Coordinates of C-alpha atoms in Angstrom, one line a residue:
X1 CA 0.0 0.0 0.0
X2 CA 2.6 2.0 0.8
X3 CA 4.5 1.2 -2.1
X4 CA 1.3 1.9 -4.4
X5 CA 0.8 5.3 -2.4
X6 CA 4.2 6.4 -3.2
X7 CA 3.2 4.9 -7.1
X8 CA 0.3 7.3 -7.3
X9 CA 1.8 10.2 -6.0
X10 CA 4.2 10.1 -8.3
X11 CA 1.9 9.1 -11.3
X12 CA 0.3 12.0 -9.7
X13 CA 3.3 13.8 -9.5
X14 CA 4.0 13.0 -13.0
X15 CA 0.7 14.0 -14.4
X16 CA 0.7 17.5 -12.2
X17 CA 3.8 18.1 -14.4
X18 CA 2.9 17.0 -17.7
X19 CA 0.3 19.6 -17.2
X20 CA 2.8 22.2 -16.0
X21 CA 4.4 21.3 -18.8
X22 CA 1.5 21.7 -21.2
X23 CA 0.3 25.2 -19.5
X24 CA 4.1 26.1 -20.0
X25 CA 3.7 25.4 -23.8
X26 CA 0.5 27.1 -24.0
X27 CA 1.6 30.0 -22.0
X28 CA 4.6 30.2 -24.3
X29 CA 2.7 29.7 -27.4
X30 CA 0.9 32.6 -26.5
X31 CA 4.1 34.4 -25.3
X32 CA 5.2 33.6 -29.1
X33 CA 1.9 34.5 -30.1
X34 CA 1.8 37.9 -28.8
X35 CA 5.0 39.2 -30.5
X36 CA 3.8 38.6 -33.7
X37 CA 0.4 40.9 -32.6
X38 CA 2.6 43.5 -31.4
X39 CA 4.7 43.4 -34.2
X40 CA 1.8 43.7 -36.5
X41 CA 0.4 46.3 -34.3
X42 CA 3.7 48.3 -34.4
X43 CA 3.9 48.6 -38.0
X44 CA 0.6 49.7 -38.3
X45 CA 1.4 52.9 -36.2
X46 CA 4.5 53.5 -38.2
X47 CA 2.8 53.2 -41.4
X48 CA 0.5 56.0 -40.2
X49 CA 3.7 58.1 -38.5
X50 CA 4.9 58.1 -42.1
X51 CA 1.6 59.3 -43.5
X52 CA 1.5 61.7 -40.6
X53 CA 4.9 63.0 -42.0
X54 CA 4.1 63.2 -45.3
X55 CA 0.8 65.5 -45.0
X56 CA 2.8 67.4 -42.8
X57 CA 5.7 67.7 -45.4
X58 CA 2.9 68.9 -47.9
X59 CA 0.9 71.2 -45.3
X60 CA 4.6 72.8 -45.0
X61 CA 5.2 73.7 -48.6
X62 CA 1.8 74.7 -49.0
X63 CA 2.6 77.0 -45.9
X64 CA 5.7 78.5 -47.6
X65 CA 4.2 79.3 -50.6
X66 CA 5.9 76.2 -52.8
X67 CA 2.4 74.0 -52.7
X68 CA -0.8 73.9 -54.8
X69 CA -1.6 77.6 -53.8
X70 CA 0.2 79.5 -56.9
X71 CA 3.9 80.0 -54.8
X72 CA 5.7 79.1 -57.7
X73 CA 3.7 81.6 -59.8
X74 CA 4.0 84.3 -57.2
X75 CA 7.9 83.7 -57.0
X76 CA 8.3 83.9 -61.0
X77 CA 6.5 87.0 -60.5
X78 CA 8.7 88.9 -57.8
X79 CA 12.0 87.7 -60.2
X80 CA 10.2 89.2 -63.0
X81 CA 9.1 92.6 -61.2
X82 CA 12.8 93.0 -59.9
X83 CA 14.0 91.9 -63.4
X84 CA 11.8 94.7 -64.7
X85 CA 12.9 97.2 -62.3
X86 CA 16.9 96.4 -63.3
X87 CA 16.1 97.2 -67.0
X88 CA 14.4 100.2 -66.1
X89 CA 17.3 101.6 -64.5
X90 CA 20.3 100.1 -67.0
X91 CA 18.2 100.5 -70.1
X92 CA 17.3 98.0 -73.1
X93 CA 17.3 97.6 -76.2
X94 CA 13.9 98.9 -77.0
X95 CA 14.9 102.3 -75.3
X96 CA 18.2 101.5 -77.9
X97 CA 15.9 101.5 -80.8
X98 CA 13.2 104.1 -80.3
X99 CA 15.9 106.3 -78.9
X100 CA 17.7 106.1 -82.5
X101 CA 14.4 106.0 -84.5
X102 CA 13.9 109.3 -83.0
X103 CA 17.4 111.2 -83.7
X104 CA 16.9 110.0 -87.4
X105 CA 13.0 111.6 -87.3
X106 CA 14.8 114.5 -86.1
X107 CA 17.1 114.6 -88.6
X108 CA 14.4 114.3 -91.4
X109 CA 12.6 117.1 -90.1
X110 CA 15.1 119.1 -89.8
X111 CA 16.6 121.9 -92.1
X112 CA 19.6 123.1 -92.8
X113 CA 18.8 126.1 -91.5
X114 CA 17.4 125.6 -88.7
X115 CA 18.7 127.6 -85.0
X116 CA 21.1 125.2 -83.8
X117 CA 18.5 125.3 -80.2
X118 CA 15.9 123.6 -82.5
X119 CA 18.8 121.1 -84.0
X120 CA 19.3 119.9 -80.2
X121 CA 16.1 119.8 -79.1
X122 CA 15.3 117.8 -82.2
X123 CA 18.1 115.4 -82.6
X124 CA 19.0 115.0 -79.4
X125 CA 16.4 116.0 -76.7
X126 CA 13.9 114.1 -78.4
X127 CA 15.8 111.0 -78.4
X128 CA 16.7 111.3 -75.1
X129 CA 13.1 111.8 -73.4
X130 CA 11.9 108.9 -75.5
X131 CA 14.6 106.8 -73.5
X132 CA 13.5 108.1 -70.6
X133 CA 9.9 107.4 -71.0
X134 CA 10.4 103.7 -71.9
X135 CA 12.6 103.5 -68.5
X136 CA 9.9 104.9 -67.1
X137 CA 6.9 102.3 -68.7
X138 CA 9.7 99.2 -68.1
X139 CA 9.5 101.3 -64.1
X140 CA 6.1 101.0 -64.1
X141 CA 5.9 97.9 -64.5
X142 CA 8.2 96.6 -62.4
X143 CA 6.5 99.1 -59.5
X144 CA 2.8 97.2 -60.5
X145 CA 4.2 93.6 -60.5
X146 CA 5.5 93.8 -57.6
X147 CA 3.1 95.3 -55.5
X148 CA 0.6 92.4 -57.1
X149 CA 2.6 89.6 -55.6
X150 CA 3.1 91.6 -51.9
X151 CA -0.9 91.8 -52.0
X152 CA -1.6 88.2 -53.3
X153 CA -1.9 86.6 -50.1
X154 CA -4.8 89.3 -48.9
X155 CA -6.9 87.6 -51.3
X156 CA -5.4 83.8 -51.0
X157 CA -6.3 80.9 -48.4
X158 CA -5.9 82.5 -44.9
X159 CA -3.2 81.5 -42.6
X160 CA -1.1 80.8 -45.3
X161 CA 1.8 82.9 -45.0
X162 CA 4.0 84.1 -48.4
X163 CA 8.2 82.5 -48.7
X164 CA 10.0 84.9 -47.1
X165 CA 12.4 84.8 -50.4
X166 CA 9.0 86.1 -52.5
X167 CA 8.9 88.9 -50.2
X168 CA 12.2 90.2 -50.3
X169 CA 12.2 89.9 -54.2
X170 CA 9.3 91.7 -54.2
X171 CA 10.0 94.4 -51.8
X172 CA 13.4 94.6 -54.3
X173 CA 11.5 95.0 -57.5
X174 CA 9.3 97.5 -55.7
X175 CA 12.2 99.9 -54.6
X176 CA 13.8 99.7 -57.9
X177 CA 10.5 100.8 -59.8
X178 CA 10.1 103.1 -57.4
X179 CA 13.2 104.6 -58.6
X180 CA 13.4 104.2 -62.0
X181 CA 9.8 105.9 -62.3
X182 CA 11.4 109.1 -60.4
X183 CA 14.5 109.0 -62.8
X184 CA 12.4 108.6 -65.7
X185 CA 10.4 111.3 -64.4
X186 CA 13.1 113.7 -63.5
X187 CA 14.6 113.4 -66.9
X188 CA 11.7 113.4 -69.5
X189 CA 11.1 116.5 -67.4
X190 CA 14.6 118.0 -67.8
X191 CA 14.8 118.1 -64.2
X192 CA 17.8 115.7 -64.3
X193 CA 20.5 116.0 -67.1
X194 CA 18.2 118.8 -69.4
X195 CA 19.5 120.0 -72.6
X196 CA 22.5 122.2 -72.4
X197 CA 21.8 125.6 -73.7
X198 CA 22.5 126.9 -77.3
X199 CA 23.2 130.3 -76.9

């Protein structure tokens, strides 16, 4: 009996442990189990981090005037106004032309014996205030174009602020329009650099 006793409780024995055993291989299929959940679960949250990044990456170019709201179209336009602005103080070769289509008008029309104050004025003065009033239209531009692009964004998507860079180029073909308009001004006026006198 005592023998069978000690049989039993370690049949017993052995049977508690093949079910420790078994609830240790269950417990660890599930341990093994469980990794492969998180894993799945983990690259279902970076998958949306990296969608997450890329509408931010989007929103931010939008924001600095490089998206789907016309910033490329308002930056061509600042180069262009400053563009305008540097040919309206340097000259071109339109003011070239008209400039020398008017000294040879000037010469046509006048005679021989004319007073040599009509000559200048004719030949040269002429000439010289048709250069200064295409400065002046090239100027004008310039000044317009540029104050377009600094008032775009009153009348785009709100809080979306204009590039820096479009601003500055603006601001630059501004200034320069401004001037060139005065210069233009100043001289088709004889204020600046007027005919020298003929007497």
């Amino acid at each position: 009996m005592g023998t069978r006793t000690v049989d039993e409780a370690g049949a017993e024995t052995g049977t508690g442990a093949k079910r420790d055993e078994q609830a240790v291989d269950v417990t660890g299929t599930g341990a093994a189990g469980a990794p492969e959940d998180e894993g799945t679960g983990a690259e279902a949250p970076a998958d949306a981090a990296e969608r997450d990044g890329t509408d931010e990456d989007l929103a931010a170019a939008e924001d600095s005037g490089t998206g789907r709201d016309g910033g490329v179209g308002q930056g061509v336009a600042a180069v262009v106004s400053a563009a305008l602005g540097l040919v309206s103080l340097t000259g071109s070769w339109v003011a070239t032309v008209a400039a020398a289509r008017e000294t040879l008008i000037g010469q046509l029309r006048t005679s021989s014996t004319a007073s040599v104050a009509t000559q200048v004025k004719e030949v040269y003065g002429d000439a010289w205030a048709t250069t200064a009033l295409v400065g002046g239209l090239f100027a004008l531009a310039a000044l317009i174009t540029g104050v377009l692009v600094l008032v775009r964004p009153a009348f785009g998507a709100p809080g979306r602020p204009q590039a820096a860079w479009i601003k500055s180029v603006a601001w630059a073909g501004v200034s320069l329009g401004v001037l060139g308009l005065v210069l233009a001004v100043a001289k088709y006026s004889d204020v600046l650099l007027g005919l020298p006198s003929a007497s």
